[in-house]
Amino acid sequence: MSQSETWKTVGILGGMGAEAGVELAHRLITLSGARTDAEQIPCLLYTNPCIPDRTANLLYGGPSPTEELVRSLQVLIDSGAELLCIPCNTAHIWHETLSERVDVPIVHMIRTMAANHDRSLGERVGVLCTTGLVRFGLYQSACAEHGLEALMPTEDELEQYVMRAIYGSLDEGLVGLKGSNKGETIVGLMWEAAQRLIARGASALWLACTEISLIKEELTALSPVPVVDAMDSLAEELVRQARRARA
Amino acid sequence: MSQSETWKTVGILGGMGAEAGVELAHRLITLSGARTDAEQIPCLLYTNPCIPDRTANLLYGGPSPTEELVRSLQVLIDSGAELLCIPCNTAHIWHETLSERVDVPIVHMIRTMAANHDRSLGERVGVLCTTGLVRFGLYQSACAEHGLEALMPTEDELEQYVMRAIYGSLDEGLVGLKGSNKGETIVGLMWEAAQRLIARGASALWLACTEISLIKEELTALSPVPVVDAMDSLAEELVRQARRARA
């Protein structure tokens, strides 16, 4: 297989959601600094709709995504990926299990976010993420390791605002971010949750679900405190780790 | 391998340029009509920077892209792709060769564009594409097959405007579309070429290079005649062909 001399091949396991995976691939291209096709970062993006929904498994006992996640990562490895990532914060609940099952490192977007936080933005961060991720405490523990305090949405805020904006609501005929709806109603719902985190003392807002990353610009325009996107943090870390050491 | 019951897995051979590949993946997601992750079209996108430049081969005797194109398509097939595409109009000069070398159909974006042209937009179309593609006459012959007349940029217009906008110019320190520059200068160059096609009687403008597809909105805003994008045409055809026949 032909290989770039500058970059390792990055494997992106997408589909969680689909647009988030494509958005990460786009941010990598922009961050690479390439001026020609030949200077780009080689990248494989696998948008797999067959991965059982993470939240449905965590909250409602739906099928486990583990085996399909492992199989999909293996597809990327077999195609030449030398560095892996999963642009879905919630899927990181399975990070340890997956890392044990495959032979290529999976960059951990949650730990990366906490490790690279700009201290000038303060140490109390408001974390917009899914219910499953709040309950499993991955952001809380990653923040604690780095001396940061993670302010999380309450169960009520998650249900009323965050999860409704991400998944939409069949009863209400509301299409959510997973259905590519980034309209005013959806942004408004997410902003309700964000405002409450800011009112409780967050000095920065973390977008800690890759669906929420898709409305980064809209939330940034509304927010009086800085907005930091976990997908940007992941993209920057991937560019760093993808660069081959000089011989 | 798990499979979607609704869709075949689409393989996109990207990297020609990189942003064009990602853009096609994005248009597929939007066109799918999916409201949940599970409803999306399964898709593999391979951004390969190691494919020798098509134009450099055609015009300046640079290395042939054939073997790397075949190898890359095979990577997509081995990963499960059931339908292939190459979001690079110029690469279609190799379409016949590639189709003979791999066992999965490669949707032909140039023939698709000509076959699906909306007749209400007229039958004289102005085709913005690369020098290599003009010389090999793929758009001209596809148009002739469907009773359309293809107006092509002259060699001088290609050199002065189209190719300079796509590749930039090292001498002038100008970064082109391949370096993710979509600024005014670049749009202005492409618009110079477009205006000349319109002046010669084009009743519609065809964006027939996937780098030019990246400034579709800017060109549409400037143009007095309708702008039709070959990448949109390809995306629509992929969605049609990807849908599985009901058992």
Tab-separated table of N, CA and C in Angstrom, chain A residues 1-4 7 9 15-19 22-23 25-26 29-30 34-51 53-54 68 71 75-76 78-80 167 173-176 178-180 182 211, chain B residues 1-4 7 9 15-19 22-23 25-26 29-30 34-51 53-54 68 71 75-76 78-80 167 173-176 178-180 182 211:
chain	number	residue	atom	x	y	z
A	1	MET	N	0.835	-1.205	0.000
A	1	MET	CA	0.000	0.000	0.000
A	1	MET	C	0.867	1.250	0.000
A	2	SER	N	0.532	2.191	-0.867
A	2	SER	CA	1.247	3.463	-0.904
A	2	SER	C	0.987	4.213	0.388
A	3	GLN	N	2.002	4.930	0.844
A	3	GLN	CA	1.833	5.655	2.100
A	3	GLN	C	2.372	7.061	1.991
A	4	SER	N	1.711	7.975	2.686
A	4	SER	CA	2.228	9.335	2.772
A	4	SER	C	3.489	9.309	3.623
A	7	TRP	N	2.365	11.865	6.734
A	7	TRP	CA	1.247	11.595	7.635
A	7	TRP	C	0.946	10.102	7.759
A	9	THR	N	-2.061	7.330	8.183
A	9	THR	CA	-3.443	7.268	7.706
A	9	THR	C	-4.394	7.279	8.913
A	15	GLY	N	-20.777	7.951	11.523
A	15	GLY	CA	-22.138	7.415	11.548
A	15	GLY	C	-22.837	7.647	12.875
A	16	MET	N	-22.137	8.324	13.807
A	16	MET	CA	-22.698	8.503	15.159
A	16	MET	C	-22.647	9.970	15.555
A	17	GLY	N	-23.303	10.981	14.900
A	17	GLY	CA	-24.059	10.775	13.705
A	17	GLY	C	-23.203	10.923	12.463
A	18	ALA	N	-23.871	10.702	11.348
A	18	ALA	CA	-23.203	10.709	10.050
A	18	ALA	C	-22.577	12.068	9.734
A	19	GLU	N	-23.315	13.130	10.004
A	19	GLU	CA	-22.826	14.455	9.662
A	19	GLU	C	-21.601	14.822	10.516
A	22	VAL	N	-18.446	13.345	8.934
A	22	VAL	CA	-18.032	14.109	7.757
A	22	VAL	C	-17.428	15.451	8.185
A	23	GLU	N	-18.030	16.055	9.193
A	23	GLU	CA	-17.540	17.342	9.689
A	23	GLU	C	-16.112	17.201	10.242
A	25	ALA	N	-13.889	14.960	9.296
A	25	ALA	CA	-13.023	14.777	8.117
A	25	ALA	C	-12.724	16.137	7.483
A	26	HIS	N	-13.733	17.001	7.450
A	26	HIS	CA	-13.544	18.329	6.877
A	26	HIS	C	-12.586	19.178	7.711
A	29	ILE	N	-8.939	18.261	7.072
A	29	ILE	CA	-8.436	18.804	5.801
A	29	ILE	C	-8.031	20.258	5.984
A	30	THR	N	-8.870	21.010	6.693
A	30	THR	CA	-8.606	22.432	6.911
A	30	THR	C	-7.368	22.627	7.788
A	34	ALA	N	-2.487	21.703	4.015
A	34	ALA	CA	-2.108	21.229	2.672
A	34	ALA	C	-2.524	22.230	1.604
A	35	ARG	N	-1.646	22.436	0.630
A	35	ARG	CA	-1.971	23.319	-0.498
A	35	ARG	C	-2.225	22.532	-1.775
A	36	THR	N	-1.928	21.257	-1.752
A	36	THR	CA	-2.161	20.391	-2.915
A	36	THR	C	-2.765	19.083	-2.412
A	37	ASP	N	-3.336	18.313	-3.346
A	37	ASP	CA	-3.898	17.012	-2.981
A	37	ASP	C	-2.850	16.142	-2.290
A	38	ALA	N	-1.613	16.192	-2.805
A	38	ALA	CA	-0.554	15.307	-2.328
A	38	ALA	C	-0.125	15.604	-0.895
A	39	GLU	N	-0.411	16.826	-0.416
A	39	GLU	CA	0.001	17.193	0.944
A	39	GLU	C	-1.047	16.836	1.998
A	40	GLN	N	-2.200	16.332	1.561
A	40	GLN	CA	-3.281	16.068	2.513
A	40	GLN	C	-2.995	14.866	3.428
A	41	ILE	N	-3.744	14.842	4.512
A	41	ILE	CA	-3.690	13.714	5.450
A	41	ILE	C	-4.504	12.564	4.869
A	42	PRO	N	-3.901	11.381	4.677
A	42	PRO	CA	-4.700	10.254	4.197
A	42	PRO	C	-5.734	9.881	5.253
A	43	CYS	N	-6.926	9.603	4.807
A	43	CYS	CA	-8.012	9.423	5.774
A	43	CYS	C	-9.059	8.461	5.246
A	44	LEU	N	-9.509	7.587	6.108
A	44	LEU	CA	-10.621	6.692	5.799
A	44	LEU	C	-11.761	7.032	6.735
A	45	LEU	N	-12.916	7.321	6.170
A	45	LEU	CA	-14.100	7.622	6.982
A	45	LEU	C	-15.133	6.547	6.714
A	46	TYR	N	-15.554	5.862	7.766
A	46	TYR	CA	-16.561	4.813	7.604
A	46	TYR	C	-17.843	5.276	8.295
A	47	THR	N	-18.838	5.627	7.490
A	47	THR	CA	-20.153	5.998	8.022
A	47	THR	C	-20.977	4.728	8.093
A	48	ASN	N	-21.126	4.211	9.296
A	48	ASN	CA	-21.809	2.932	9.462
A	48	ASN	C	-23.138	3.117	10.201
A	49	PRO	N	-24.253	2.958	9.493
A	49	PRO	CA	-25.564	3.148	10.139
A	49	PRO	C	-25.996	1.937	10.969
A	50	CYS	N	-25.196	0.876	10.941
A	50	CYS	CA	-25.597	-0.373	11.621
A	50	CYS	C	-25.103	-0.476	13.057
A	51	ILE	N	-24.474	0.569	13.572
A	51	ILE	CA	-24.014	0.536	14.965
A	51	ILE	C	-25.215	0.835	15.865
A	53	ASP	N	-27.659	2.187	18.534
A	53	ASP	CA	-27.620	3.500	19.174
A	53	ASP	C	-27.077	3.383	20.606
A	54	ARG	N	-26.089	4.206	20.902
A	54	ARG	CA	-25.415	4.164	22.198
A	54	ARG	C	-26.365	4.500	23.342
A	68	GLU	N	-20.297	-4.375	16.846
A	68	GLU	CA	-20.291	-3.640	15.580
A	68	GLU	C	-19.219	-2.549	15.588
A	71	ARG	N	-15.942	-4.442	14.914
A	71	ARG	CA	-15.873	-4.849	13.516
A	71	ARG	C	-15.569	-3.653	12.610
A	75	VAL	N	-12.377	-2.878	10.105
A	75	VAL	CA	-12.467	-2.526	8.677
A	75	VAL	C	-11.488	-1.388	8.372
A	76	LEU	N	-11.469	-0.392	9.244
A	76	LEU	CA	-10.567	0.754	9.039
A	76	LEU	C	-9.104	0.317	9.119
A	78	ASP	N	-7.886	-2.733	8.584
A	78	ASP	CA	-7.579	-3.580	7.424
A	78	ASP	C	-7.378	-2.730	6.163
A	79	SER	N	-7.992	-1.542	6.132
A	79	SER	CA	-7.840	-0.650	4.983
A	79	SER	C	-6.599	0.221	5.084
A	80	GLY	N	-5.885	0.147	6.201
A	80	GLY	CA	-4.629	0.864	6.317
A	80	GLY	C	-4.569	1.944	7.385
A	167	TYR	N	-32.114	14.233	19.405
A	167	TYR	CA	-32.888	13.158	18.788
A	167	TYR	C	-34.205	13.619	18.161
A	173	GLY	N	-43.426	15.588	16.294
A	173	GLY	CA	-43.059	15.786	14.886
A	173	GLY	C	-41.827	16.661	14.737
A	174	LEU	N	-40.957	16.604	15.758
A	174	LEU	CA	-39.751	17.447	15.756
A	174	LEU	C	-38.545	16.629	15.288
A	175	VAL	N	-37.928	17.070	14.180
A	175	VAL	CA	-36.698	16.427	13.711
A	175	VAL	C	-35.528	17.052	14.457
A	176	GLY	N	-34.611	16.205	14.934
A	176	GLY	CA	-33.488	16.706	15.722
A	176	GLY	C	-32.207	16.826	14.920
A	178	LYS	N	-29.820	14.812	14.707
A	178	LYS	CA	-29.508	13.552	14.012
A	178	LYS	C	-30.235	13.464	12.669
A	179	GLY	N	-31.268	14.250	12.483
A	179	GLY	CA	-31.956	14.306	11.199
A	179	GLY	C	-31.544	15.535	10.399
A	180	SER	N	-30.364	16.080	10.708
A	180	SER	CA	-29.797	17.244	10.012
A	180	SER	C	-30.629	18.512	10.175
A	182	LYS	N	-30.926	21.876	11.908
A	182	LYS	CA	-30.160	22.823	12.727
A	182	LYS	C	-30.926	24.134	12.830
A	211	GLU	N	-23.029	15.924	17.796
A	211	GLU	CA	-24.199	16.538	17.141
A	211	GLU	C	-24.248	18.014	17.504
B	1	MET	N	-20.231	-9.158	7.646
B	1	MET	CA	-20.393	-7.713	7.798
B	1	MET	C	-21.877	-7.347	7.885
B	2	SER	N	-22.200	-6.504	8.841
B	2	SER	CA	-23.573	-6.034	8.965
B	2	SER	C	-23.895	-5.158	7.770
B	3	GLN	N	-25.133	-5.217	7.328
B	3	GLN	CA	-25.519	-4.458	6.151
B	3	GLN	C	-26.830	-3.741	6.379
B	4	SER	N	-26.930	-2.567	5.794
B	4	SER	CA	-28.190	-1.845	5.810
B	4	SER	C	-29.173	-2.588	4.914
B	7	TRP	N	-30.053	0.341	2.061
B	7	TRP	CA	-29.046	0.920	1.177
B	7	TRP	C	-27.866	-0.023	0.940
B	9	THR	N	-23.794	-0.162	0.355
B	9	THR	CA	-22.680	0.640	0.875
B	9	THR	C	-21.992	1.356	-0.288
B	15	GLY	N	-9.918	12.569	-2.319
B	15	GLY	CA	-8.537	13.047	-2.355
B	15	GLY	C	-8.195	13.780	-3.637
B	16	MET	N	-9.198	13.932	-4.525
B	16	MET	CA	-8.951	14.551	-5.839
B	16	MET	C	-9.974	15.666	-6.109
B	17	GLY	N	-10.031	16.804	-5.350
B	17	GLY	CA	-9.291	17.003	-4.142
B	17	GLY	C	-10.005	16.464	-2.913
B	18	ALA	N	-9.310	16.645	-1.814
B	18	ALA	CA	-9.785	16.118	-0.537
B	18	ALA	C	-11.127	16.724	-0.120
B	19	GLU	N	-11.237	18.027	-0.279
B	19	GLU	CA	-12.457	18.691	0.169
B	19	GLU	C	-13.663	18.264	-0.679
B	22	VAL	N	-15.086	14.979	0.669
B	22	VAL	CA	-15.857	15.199	1.894
B	22	VAL	C	-17.195	15.869	1.561
B	23	GLU	N	-17.153	16.800	0.625
B	23	GLU	CA	-18.370	17.510	0.226
B	23	GLU	C	-19.397	16.535	-0.370
B	25	ALA	N	-19.630	13.326	0.306
B	25	ALA	CA	-20.137	12.527	1.432
B	25	ALA	C	-21.218	13.320	2.180
B	26	HIS	N	-21.005	14.623	2.306
B	26	HIS	CA	-21.974	15.469	3.002
B	26	HIS	C	-23.279	15.572	2.214
B	29	ILE	N	-25.462	12.489	2.644
B	29	ILE	CA	-26.163	12.474	3.935
B	29	ILE	C	-27.413	13.335	3.870
B	30	THR	N	-27.271	14.506	3.269
B	30	THR	CA	-28.394	15.433	3.177
B	30	THR	C	-29.495	14.878	2.283
B	34	ALA	N	-32.526	10.731	5.790
B	34	ALA	CA	-32.483	10.001	7.068
B	34	ALA	C	-32.772	10.930	8.235
B	35	ARG	N	-33.533	10.427	9.198
B	35	ARG	CA	-33.829	11.210	10.399
B	35	ARG	C	-33.092	10.667	11.617
B	36	THR	N	-32.495	9.504	11.454
B	36	THR	CA	-31.736	8.893	12.549
B	36	THR	C	-30.448	8.326	11.968
B	37	ASP	N	-29.494	8.022	12.840
B	37	ASP	CA	-28.238	7.417	12.383
B	37	ASP	C	-28.512	6.145	11.591
B	38	ALA	N	-29.466	5.354	12.074
B	38	ALA	CA	-29.726	4.034	11.484
B	38	ALA	C	-30.289	4.118	10.072
B	39	GLU	N	-30.870	5.263	9.721
B	39	GLU	CA	-31.465	5.406	8.385
B	39	GLU	C	-30.470	5.896	7.334
B	40	GLN	N	-29.243	6.203	7.754
B	40	GLN	CA	-28.278	6.778	6.815
B	40	GLN	C	-27.757	5.762	5.792
B	41	ILE	N	-27.196	6.318	4.721
B	41	ILE	CA	-26.548	5.505	3.698
B	41	ILE	C	-25.166	5.099	4.206
B	42	PRO	N	-24.868	3.800	4.267
B	42	PRO	CA	-23.520	3.403	4.673
B	42	PRO	C	-22.523	3.870	3.623
B	43	CYS	N	-21.418	4.395	4.079
B	43	CYS	CA	-20.496	5.027	3.137
B	43	CYS	C	-19.057	4.923	3.619
B	44	LEU	N	-18.180	4.602	2.682
B	44	LEU	CA	-16.743	4.604	2.956
B	44	LEU	C	-16.114	5.677	2.088
B	45	LEU	N	-15.401	6.599	2.714
B	45	LEU	CA	-14.709	7.657	1.967
B	45	LEU	C	-13.218	7.476	2.179
B	46	TYR	N	-12.493	7.311	1.094
B	46	TYR	CA	-11.045	7.138	1.194
B	46	TYR	C	-10.372	8.369	0.584
B	47	THR	N	-9.813	9.212	1.447
B	47	THR	CA	-9.058	10.374	0.990
B	47	THR	C	-7.611	9.934	0.833
B	48	ASN	N	-7.199	9.730	-0.406
B	48	ASN	CA	-5.855	9.203	-0.670
B	48	ASN	C	-4.987	10.264	-1.358
B	49	PRO	N	-3.998	10.812	-0.624
B	49	PRO	CA	-3.142	11.850	-1.211
B	49	PRO	C	-2.054	11.270	-2.120
B	50	CYS	N	-1.982	9.959	-2.211
B	50	CYS	CA	-0.896	9.314	-2.977
B	50	CYS	C	-1.254	9.033	-4.432
B	51	ILE	N	-2.439	9.478	-4.875
B	51	ILE	CA	-2.811	9.283	-6.278
B	51	ILE	C	-2.108	10.357	-7.113
B	53	ASP	N	-1.191	13.190	-9.585
B	53	ASP	CA	-2.090	14.226	-10.110
B	53	ASP	C	-2.476	13.916	-11.557
B	54	ARG	N	-3.764	13.930	-11.832
B	54	ARG	CA	-4.295	13.579	-13.137
B	54	ARG	C	-3.828	14.552	-14.216
B	68	GLU	N	-2.609	3.317	-8.705
B	68	GLU	CA	-3.040	3.760	-7.376
B	68	GLU	C	-4.563	3.909	-7.320
B	71	ARG	N	-5.826	0.332	-6.917
B	71	ARG	CA	-5.570	-0.160	-5.563
B	71	ARG	C	-6.547	0.479	-4.566
B	75	VAL	N	-9.414	-1.192	-2.116
B	75	VAL	CA	-9.518	-0.990	-0.661
B	75	VAL	C	-10.989	-0.773	-0.289
B	76	LEU	N	-11.681	0.042	-1.071
B	76	LEU	CA	-13.092	0.320	-0.796
B	76	LEU	C	-13.942	-0.942	-0.964
B	78	ASP	N	-12.897	-4.105	-0.739
B	78	ASP	CA	-12.566	-5.040	0.341
B	78	ASP	C	-13.216	-4.626	1.662
B	79	SER	N	-13.504	-3.335	1.797
B	79	SER	CA	-14.150	-2.847	3.025
B	79	SER	C	-15.666	-2.974	2.966
B	80	GLY	N	-16.189	-3.397	1.816
B	80	GLY	CA	-17.633	-3.629	1.739
B	80	GLY	C	-18.393	-2.754	0.755
B	167	TYR	N	-5.534	25.314	-9.273
B	167	TYR	CA	-4.223	24.938	-8.728
B	167	TYR	C	-3.487	26.073	-8.028
B	173	GLY	N	2.406	33.322	-5.717
B	173	GLY	CA	2.043	33.117	-4.308
B	173	GLY	C	0.544	32.979	-4.121
B	174	LEU	N	-0.118	32.475	-5.169
B	174	LEU	CA	-1.580	32.348	-5.122
B	174	LEU	C	-1.975	30.911	-4.767
B	175	VAL	N	-2.681	30.745	-3.648
B	175	VAL	CA	-3.203	29.426	-3.266
B	175	VAL	C	-4.528	29.221	-3.997
B	176	GLY	N	-4.716	28.039	-4.579
B	176	GLY	CA	-5.919	27.768	-5.351
B	176	GLY	C	-6.957	26.976	-4.575
B	178	LYS	N	-7.496	23.878	-4.613
B	178	LYS	CA	-6.908	22.664	-4.035
B	178	LYS	C	-6.238	22.926	-2.696
B	179	GLY	N	-5.934	24.187	-2.412
B	179	GLY	CA	-5.388	24.570	-1.110
B	179	GLY	C	-6.457	25.179	-0.214
B	180	SER	N	-7.741	24.840	-0.497
B	180	SER	CA	-8.901	25.309	0.290
B	180	SER	C	-9.085	26.818	0.249
B	182	LYS	N	-11.063	29.739	-1.160
B	182	LYS	CA	-12.286	30.046	-1.912
B	182	LYS	C	-12.535	31.542	-1.895
B	211	GLU	N	-13.528	20.652	-7.781
B	211	GLU	CA	-12.996	21.815	-7.049
B	211	GLU	C	-13.915	23.012	-7.285
